[in-house]
Short mmCIF file of C-alpha atoms in Angstrom, two decimals:
data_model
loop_
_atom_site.label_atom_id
_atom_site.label_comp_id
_atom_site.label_asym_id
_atom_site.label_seq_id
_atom_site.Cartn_x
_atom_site.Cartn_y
_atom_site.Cartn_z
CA UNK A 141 -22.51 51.45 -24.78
CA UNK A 142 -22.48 48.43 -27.45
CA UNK A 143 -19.88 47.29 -25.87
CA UNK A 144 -18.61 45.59 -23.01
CA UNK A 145 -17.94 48.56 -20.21
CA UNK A 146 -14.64 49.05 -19.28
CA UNK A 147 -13.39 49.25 -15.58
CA UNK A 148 -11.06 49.85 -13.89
CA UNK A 149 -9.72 49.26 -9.79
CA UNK A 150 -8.66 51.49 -7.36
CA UNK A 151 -7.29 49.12 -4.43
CA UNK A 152 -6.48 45.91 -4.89
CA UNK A 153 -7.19 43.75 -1.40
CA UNK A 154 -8.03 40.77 -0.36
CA UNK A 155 -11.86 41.33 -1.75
CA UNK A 156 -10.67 42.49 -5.11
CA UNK A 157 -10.05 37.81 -6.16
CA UNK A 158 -13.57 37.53 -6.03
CA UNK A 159 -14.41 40.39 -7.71
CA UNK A 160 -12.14 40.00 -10.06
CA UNK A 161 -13.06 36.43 -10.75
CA UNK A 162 -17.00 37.42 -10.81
CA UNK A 163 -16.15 39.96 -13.87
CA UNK A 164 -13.93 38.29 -15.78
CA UNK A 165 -16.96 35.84 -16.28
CA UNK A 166 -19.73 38.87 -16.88
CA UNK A 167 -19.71 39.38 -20.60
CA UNK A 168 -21.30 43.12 -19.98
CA UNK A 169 -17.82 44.48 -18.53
CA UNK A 170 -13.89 44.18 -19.02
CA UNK A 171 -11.66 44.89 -16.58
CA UNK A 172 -8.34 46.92 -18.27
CA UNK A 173 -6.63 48.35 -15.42
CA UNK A 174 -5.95 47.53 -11.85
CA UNK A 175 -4.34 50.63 -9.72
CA UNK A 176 -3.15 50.42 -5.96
CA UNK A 177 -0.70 52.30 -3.65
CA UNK A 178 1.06 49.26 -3.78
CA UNK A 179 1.79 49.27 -7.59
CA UNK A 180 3.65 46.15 -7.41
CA UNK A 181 0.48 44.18 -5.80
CA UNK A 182 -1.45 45.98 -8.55
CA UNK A 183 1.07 43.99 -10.66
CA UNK A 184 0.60 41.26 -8.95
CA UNK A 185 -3.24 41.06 -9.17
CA UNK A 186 -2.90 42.03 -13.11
CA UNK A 187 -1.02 39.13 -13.76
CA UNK A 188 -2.96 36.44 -11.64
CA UNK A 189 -6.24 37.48 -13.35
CA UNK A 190 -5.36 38.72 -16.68
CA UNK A 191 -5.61 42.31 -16.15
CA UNK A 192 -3.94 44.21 -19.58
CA UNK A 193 -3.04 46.96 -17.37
CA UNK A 194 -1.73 48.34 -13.82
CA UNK A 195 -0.21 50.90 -12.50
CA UNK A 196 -1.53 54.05 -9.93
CA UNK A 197 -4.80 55.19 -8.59
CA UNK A 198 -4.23 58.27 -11.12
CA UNK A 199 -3.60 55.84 -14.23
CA UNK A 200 -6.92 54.41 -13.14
CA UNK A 201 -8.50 57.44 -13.32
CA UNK A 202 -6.50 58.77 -16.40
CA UNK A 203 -7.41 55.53 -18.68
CA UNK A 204 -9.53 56.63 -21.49
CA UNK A 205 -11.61 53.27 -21.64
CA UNK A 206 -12.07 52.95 -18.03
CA UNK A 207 -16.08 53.84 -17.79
CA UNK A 208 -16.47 52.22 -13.97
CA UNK A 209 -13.99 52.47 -11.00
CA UNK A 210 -14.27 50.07 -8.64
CA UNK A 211 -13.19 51.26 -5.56
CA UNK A 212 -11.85 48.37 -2.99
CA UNK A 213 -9.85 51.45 -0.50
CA UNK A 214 -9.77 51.34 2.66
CA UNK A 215 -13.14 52.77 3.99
CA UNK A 216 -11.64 56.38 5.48
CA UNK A 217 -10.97 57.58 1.72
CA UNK A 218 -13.87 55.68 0.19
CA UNK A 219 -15.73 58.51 -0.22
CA UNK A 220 -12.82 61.25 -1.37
CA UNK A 221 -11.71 58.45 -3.94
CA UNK A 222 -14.92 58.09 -5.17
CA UNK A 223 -15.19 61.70 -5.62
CA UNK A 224 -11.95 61.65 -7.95
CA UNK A 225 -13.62 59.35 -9.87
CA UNK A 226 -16.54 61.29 -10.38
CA UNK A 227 -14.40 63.72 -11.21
CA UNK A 228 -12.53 62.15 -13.64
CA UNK A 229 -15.83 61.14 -15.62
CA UNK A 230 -16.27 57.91 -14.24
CA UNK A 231 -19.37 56.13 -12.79
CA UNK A 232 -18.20 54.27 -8.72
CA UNK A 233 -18.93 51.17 -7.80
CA UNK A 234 -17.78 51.50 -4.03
CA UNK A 235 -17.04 49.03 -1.60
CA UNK A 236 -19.46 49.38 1.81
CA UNK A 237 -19.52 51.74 3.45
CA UNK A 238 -20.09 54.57 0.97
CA UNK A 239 -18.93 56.65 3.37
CA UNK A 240 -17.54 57.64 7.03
CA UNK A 241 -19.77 61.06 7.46
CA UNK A 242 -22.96 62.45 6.25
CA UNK A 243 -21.40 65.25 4.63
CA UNK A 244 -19.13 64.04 2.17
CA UNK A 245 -20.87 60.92 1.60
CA UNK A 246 -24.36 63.32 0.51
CA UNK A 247 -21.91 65.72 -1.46
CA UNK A 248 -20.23 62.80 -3.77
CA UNK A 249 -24.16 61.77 -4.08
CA UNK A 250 -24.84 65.54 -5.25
CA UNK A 251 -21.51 65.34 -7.65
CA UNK A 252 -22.52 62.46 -8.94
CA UNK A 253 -25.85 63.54 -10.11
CA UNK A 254 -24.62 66.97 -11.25
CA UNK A 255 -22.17 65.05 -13.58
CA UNK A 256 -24.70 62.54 -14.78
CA UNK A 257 -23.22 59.56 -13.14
CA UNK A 258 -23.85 56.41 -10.89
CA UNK A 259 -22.70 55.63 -7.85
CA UNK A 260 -23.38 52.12 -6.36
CA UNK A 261 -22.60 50.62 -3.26
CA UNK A 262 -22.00 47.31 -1.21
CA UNK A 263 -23.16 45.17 -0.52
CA UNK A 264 -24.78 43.47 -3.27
CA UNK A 265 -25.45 40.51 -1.55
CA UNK A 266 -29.37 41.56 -1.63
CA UNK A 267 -28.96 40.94 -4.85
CA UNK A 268 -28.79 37.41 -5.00
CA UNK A 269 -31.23 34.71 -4.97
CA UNK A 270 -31.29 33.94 -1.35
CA UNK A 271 -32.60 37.95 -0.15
CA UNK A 272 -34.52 37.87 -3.65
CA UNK A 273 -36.33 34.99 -3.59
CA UNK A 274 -37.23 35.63 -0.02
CA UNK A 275 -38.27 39.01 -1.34
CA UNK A 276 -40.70 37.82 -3.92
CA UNK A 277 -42.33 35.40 -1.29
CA UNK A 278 -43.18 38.74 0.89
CA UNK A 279 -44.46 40.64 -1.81
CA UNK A 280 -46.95 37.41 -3.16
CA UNK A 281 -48.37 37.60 0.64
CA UNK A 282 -46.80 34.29 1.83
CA UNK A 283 -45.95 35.77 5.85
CA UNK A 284 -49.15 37.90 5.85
CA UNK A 285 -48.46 41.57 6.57
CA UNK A 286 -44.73 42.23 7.95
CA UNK A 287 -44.68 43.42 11.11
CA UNK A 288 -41.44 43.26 12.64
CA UNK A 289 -38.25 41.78 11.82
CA UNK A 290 -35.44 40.31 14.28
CA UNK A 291 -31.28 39.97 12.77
CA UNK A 292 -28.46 38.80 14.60
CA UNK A 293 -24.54 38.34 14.36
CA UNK A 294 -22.52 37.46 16.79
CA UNK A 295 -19.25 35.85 17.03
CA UNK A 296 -15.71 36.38 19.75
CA UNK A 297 -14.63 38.92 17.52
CA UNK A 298 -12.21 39.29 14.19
CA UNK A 299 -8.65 39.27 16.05
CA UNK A 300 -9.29 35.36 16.44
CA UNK A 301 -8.07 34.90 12.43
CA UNK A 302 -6.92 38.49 11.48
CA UNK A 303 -3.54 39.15 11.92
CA UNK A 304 -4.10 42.44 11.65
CA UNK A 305 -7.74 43.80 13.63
CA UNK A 306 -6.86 46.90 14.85
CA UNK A 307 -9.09 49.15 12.58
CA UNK A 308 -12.06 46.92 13.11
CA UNK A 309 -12.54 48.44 16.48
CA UNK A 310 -11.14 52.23 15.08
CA UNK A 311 -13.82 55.00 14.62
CA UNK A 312 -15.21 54.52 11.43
CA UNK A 313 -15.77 50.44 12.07
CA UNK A 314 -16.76 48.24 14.91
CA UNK A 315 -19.28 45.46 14.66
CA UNK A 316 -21.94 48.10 13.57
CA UNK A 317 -20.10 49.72 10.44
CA UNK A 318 -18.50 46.50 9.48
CA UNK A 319 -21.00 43.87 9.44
CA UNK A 320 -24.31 46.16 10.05
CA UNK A 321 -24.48 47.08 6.01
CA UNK A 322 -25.41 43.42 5.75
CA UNK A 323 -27.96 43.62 7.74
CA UNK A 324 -30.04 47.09 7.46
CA UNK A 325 -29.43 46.58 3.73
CA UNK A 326 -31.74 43.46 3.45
CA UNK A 327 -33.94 45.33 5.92
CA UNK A 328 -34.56 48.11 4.01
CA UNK A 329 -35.20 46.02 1.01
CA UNK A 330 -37.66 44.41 2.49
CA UNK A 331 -39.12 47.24 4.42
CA UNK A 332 -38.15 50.58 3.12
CA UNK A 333 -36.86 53.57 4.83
CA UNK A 334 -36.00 53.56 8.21
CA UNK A 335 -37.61 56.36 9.78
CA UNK A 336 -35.40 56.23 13.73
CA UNK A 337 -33.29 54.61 15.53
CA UNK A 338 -32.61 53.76 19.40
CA UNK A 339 -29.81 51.75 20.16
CA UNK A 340 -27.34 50.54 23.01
CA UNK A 341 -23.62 49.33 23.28
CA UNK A 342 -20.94 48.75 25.39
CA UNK A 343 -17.45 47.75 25.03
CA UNK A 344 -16.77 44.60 26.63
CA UNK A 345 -12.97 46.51 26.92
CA UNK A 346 -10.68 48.81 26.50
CA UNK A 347 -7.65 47.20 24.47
CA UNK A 348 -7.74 43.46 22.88
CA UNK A 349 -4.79 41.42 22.05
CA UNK A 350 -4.32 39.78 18.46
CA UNK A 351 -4.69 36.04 18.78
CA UNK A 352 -2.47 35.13 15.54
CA UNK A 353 0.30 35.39 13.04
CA UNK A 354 3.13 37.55 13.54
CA UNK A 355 1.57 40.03 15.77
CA UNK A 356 -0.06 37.61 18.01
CA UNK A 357 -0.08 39.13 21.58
CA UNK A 358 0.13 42.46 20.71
CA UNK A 359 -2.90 45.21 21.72
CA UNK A 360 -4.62 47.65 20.12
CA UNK A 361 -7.39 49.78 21.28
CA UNK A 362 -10.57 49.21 21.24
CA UNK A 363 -12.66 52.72 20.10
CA UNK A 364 -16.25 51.99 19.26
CA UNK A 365 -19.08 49.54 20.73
CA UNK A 366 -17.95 46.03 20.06
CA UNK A 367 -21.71 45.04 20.62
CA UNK A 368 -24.27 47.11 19.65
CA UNK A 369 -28.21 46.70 19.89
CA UNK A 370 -30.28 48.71 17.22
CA UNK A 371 -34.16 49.26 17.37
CA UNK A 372 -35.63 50.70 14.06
CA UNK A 373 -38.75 51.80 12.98
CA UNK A 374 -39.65 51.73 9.40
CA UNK A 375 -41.32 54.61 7.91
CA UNK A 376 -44.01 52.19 6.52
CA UNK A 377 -44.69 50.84 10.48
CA UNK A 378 -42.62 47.70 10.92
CA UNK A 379 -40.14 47.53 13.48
CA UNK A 380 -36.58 45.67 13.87
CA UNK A 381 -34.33 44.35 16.29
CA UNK A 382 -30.79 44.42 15.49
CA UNK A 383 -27.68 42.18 17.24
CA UNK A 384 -24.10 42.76 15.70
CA UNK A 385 -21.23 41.71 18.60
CA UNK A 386 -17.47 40.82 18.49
CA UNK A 387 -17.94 40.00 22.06
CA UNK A 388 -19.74 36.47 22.07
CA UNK A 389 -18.22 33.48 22.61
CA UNK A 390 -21.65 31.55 20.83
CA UNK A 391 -20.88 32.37 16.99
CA UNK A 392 -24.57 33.42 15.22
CA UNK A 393 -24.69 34.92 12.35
CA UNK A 394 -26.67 35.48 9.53
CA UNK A 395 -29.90 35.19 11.30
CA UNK A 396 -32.65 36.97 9.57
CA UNK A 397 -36.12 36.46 10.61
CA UNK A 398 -39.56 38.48 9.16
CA UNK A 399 -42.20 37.88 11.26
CA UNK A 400 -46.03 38.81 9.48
CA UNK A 401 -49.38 38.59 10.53
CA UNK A 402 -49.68 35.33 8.53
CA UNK A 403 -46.25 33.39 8.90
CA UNK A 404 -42.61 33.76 9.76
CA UNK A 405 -40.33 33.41 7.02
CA UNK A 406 -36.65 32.96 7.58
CA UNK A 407 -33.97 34.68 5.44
CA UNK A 408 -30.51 33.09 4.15
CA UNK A 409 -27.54 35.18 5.79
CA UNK A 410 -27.32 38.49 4.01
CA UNK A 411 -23.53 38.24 3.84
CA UNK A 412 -24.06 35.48 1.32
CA UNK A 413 -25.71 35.31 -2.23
CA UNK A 414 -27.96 32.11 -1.41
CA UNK A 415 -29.21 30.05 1.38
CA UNK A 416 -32.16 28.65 2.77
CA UNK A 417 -35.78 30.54 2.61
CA UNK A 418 -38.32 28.62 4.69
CA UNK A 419 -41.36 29.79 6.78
CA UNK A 420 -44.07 28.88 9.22
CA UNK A 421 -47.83 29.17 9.85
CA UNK A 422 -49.82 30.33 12.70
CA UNK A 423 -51.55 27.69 14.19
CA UNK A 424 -55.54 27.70 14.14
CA UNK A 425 -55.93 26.62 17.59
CA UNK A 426 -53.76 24.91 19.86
CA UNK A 427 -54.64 21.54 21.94
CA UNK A 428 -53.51 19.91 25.40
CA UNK A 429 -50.17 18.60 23.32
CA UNK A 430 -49.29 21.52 20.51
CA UNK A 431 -48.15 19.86 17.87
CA UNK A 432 -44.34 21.21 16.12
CA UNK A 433 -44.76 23.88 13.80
CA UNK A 434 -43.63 22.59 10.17
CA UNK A 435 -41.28 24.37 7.75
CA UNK A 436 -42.13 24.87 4.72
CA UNK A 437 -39.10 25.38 2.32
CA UNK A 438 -38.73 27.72 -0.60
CA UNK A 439 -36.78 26.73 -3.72
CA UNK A 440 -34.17 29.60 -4.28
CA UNK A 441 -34.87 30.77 -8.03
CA UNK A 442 -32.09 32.69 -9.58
CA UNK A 443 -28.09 32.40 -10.71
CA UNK A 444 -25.73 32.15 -8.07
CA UNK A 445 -23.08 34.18 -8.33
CA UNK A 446 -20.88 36.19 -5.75
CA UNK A 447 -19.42 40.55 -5.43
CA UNK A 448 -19.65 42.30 -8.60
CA UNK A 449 -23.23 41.15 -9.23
CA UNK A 450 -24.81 45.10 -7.71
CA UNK A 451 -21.84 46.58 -10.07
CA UNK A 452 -22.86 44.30 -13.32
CA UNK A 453 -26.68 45.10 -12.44
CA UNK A 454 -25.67 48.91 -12.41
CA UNK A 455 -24.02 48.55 -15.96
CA UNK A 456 -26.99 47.44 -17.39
CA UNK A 457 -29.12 49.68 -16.02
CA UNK A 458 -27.09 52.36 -17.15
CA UNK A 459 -27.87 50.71 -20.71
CA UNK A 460 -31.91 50.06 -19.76
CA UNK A 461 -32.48 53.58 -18.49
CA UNK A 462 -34.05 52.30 -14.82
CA UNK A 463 -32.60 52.68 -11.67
CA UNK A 464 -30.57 49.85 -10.43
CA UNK A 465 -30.88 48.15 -7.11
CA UNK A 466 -27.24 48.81 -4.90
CA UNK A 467 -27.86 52.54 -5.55
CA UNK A 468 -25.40 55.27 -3.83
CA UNK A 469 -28.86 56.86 -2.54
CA UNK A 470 -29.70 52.94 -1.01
CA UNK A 471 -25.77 52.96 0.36
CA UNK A 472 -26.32 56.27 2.19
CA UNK A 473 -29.17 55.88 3.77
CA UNK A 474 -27.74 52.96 5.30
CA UNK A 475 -24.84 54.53 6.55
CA UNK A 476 -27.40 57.62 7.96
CA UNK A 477 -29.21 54.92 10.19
CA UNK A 478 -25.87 53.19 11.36
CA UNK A 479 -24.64 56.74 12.52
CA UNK A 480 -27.59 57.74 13.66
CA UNK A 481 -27.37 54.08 15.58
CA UNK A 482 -24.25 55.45 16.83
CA UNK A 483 -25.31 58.50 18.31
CA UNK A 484 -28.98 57.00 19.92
CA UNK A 485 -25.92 54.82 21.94
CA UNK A 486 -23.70 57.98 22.79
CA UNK A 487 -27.26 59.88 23.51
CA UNK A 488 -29.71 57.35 25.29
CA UNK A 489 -32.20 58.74 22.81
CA UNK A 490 -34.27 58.33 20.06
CA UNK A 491 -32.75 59.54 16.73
CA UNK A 492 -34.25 60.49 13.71
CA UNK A 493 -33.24 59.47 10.63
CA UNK A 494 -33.27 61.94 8.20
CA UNK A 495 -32.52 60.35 4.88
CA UNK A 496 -34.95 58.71 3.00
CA UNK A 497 -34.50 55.69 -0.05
CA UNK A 498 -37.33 55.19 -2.84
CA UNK A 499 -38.71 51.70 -3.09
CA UNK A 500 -35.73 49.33 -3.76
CA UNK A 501 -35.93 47.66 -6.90
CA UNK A 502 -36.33 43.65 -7.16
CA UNK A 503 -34.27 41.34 -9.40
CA UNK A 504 -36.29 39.28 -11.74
CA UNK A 505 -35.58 35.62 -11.12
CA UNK A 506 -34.66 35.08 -14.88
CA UNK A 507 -31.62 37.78 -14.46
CA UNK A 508 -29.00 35.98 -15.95
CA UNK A 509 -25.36 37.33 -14.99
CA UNK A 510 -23.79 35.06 -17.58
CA UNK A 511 -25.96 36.08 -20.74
CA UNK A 512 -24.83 39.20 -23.32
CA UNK A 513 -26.99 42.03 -23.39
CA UNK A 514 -24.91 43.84 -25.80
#
């Protein structure tokens, strides 16, 4: 691997401009093919970003310099395209979620490693200097001990700008499979493993009309929670409290908030690579008139970049020997405690969460997408 590593796409959607922009600019990887059901928008793509190549999901696979397949497909055969890939000899980078169901998801997992391959995951957001830096300041003691963290996102739901919504609220979605990878991801970067779940949702109702472009006024149904509640506990004793909603009229997202026994820090939106890291101290002892409680800010360290960052770290760990940090193993145990989310709000109960994730590996703040390591 002296080389830049070849890739090549299976699925070429909306997501697949800024991942294609992102690599073009890594000079660890080359992108040589771009396959889609659509082999006209696979043209399409290959000609907008410079792509040598397009053509099928099965040219993908069958291209002899392809090394990594980045899978973009819809999430219901995420986890049977990544198994062709496997297949085929090729390491996955996978959009989020790795999967719909325990079973296949932990069988690609088992194929993988049988084969000798990687597998990574979205979101690789974590990644990035915002979630990182915040990282570091945890680990050098800055908030104390954590003790419990609190996340929210909110917002009137997706069919207010998508023309299209429908499978947003289909099994295998909702505000809690869509947007909830975000969220537990960071989580469990900071924390660790999740060790159960409780959680709560409702759905505010039954069928919900598009609000624009062609299909505006049409309904679809509504099949999962469109606001969910999640309460984890961490394996290592911190807890969480977890908001994701397409029923709120007040828009909130990104709200990430670690609370310690020493300070609360405040993390940038885990949907983005950067944003403001800032945190408070206890006060010693409070008079008649307390006075505010003063932010301190934290300079982000690290190079901004955007998706394709977790897939470019993955390359060159393949090349370093270590494990690298948007791990399949990282991906499915965030899926486990999303279903497992999903059944404490069918059950009423507790549920255990039986996967478990190894410590999640930092970024140093000198990574540098931009630099060779050929």
């Amino acid at each position: 691997m002296s080389s830049p590593i070849g890739v090549g796409f299976i699925g070429v959607g909306v997501i697949s401009d800024t991942y294609l922009e992102n690599l073009s600019s890594f000079p660890d990887v080359e992108v040589l093919i771009l396959g889609d059901l659509d082999t006209d928008r696979a043209r399409a793509q290959a000609e907008k970003h410079g792509v040598p190549a397009h053509g099928t999901a099965q040219d993908v696979l069958d291209h002899p310099d392809v090394q990594v397949v980045v899978n973009l497909t819809i999430p219901a055969v995420h986890a049977e395209v990544s198994s062709s890939a496997i297949a085929a000899g090729k390491h996955v980078w996978t959009e989020k979620p790795l999967g719909l169901d325990r079973e296949s998801t932990a069988a690609l997992l088992q194929q993988a490693e049988a084969a000798g391959l990687r597998v990574g995951c979205a979101p690789d957001t974590v990644l990035g200097p915002g979630v990182q830096t915040a990282k570091r300041e945890i680990a050098k003691g800055t908030i104390g001990r954590p003790l419990f963290a609190q996340t929210s996102m909110q917002y009137q739901g997706p069919e207010v700008f998508h023309p299209n919504p429908g499978f947003l609220f289909a099994k295998g979605a909702g505000p809690l499979l869509d947007m909830g990878p975000y969220y537990f991801t960071t989580l469990v970067s900071l924390f660790g493993s999740v060790e159960k779940v409780a959680a709560v949702g409702l759905r505010a109702s039954e069928e919900r009309a598009i609000k624009v472009g062609p299909n505006a006024g049409q309904t679809f149904p509504v099949e999962v929670p469109s606001t969910i509640s999640v309460l984890t506990q961490f394996e290592a004793g911190q807890t969480g409290t977890s908001l994701v909603s397409f029923d709120s009229p007040l828009a909130r997202q990104g709200i990430v908030e670690i609370h310690g026994t020493e300070g609360s820090l405040v993390v940038p939106d885990p949907n983005q690579f950067e944003g403001r890291i800032a945190y408070v101290k206890p006060f010693d002892a409070l008079g008649e008139k307390p006075p505010e409680q003063e932010w301190i800010e934290v300079p982000q360290e690290g190079v901004v970049v955007g998706r394709g960052l977790g897939l470019l770290d993955m390359v060159r760990a393949i090349r370093e020997g270590r494990p690298h940090v948007a791990s399949g193993e990282l991906g499915y145990h965030v899926l486990d405690i999303m279903l497992s989310a999903e059944e404490s709000a069918a059950s009423g109960e507790f549920v255990t969460v039986a996967s478990s994730v190894g410590t999640v590996p930092p970024v140093p703040a000198d990574f540098d997408p931009f630099a060779s390591t050929l």
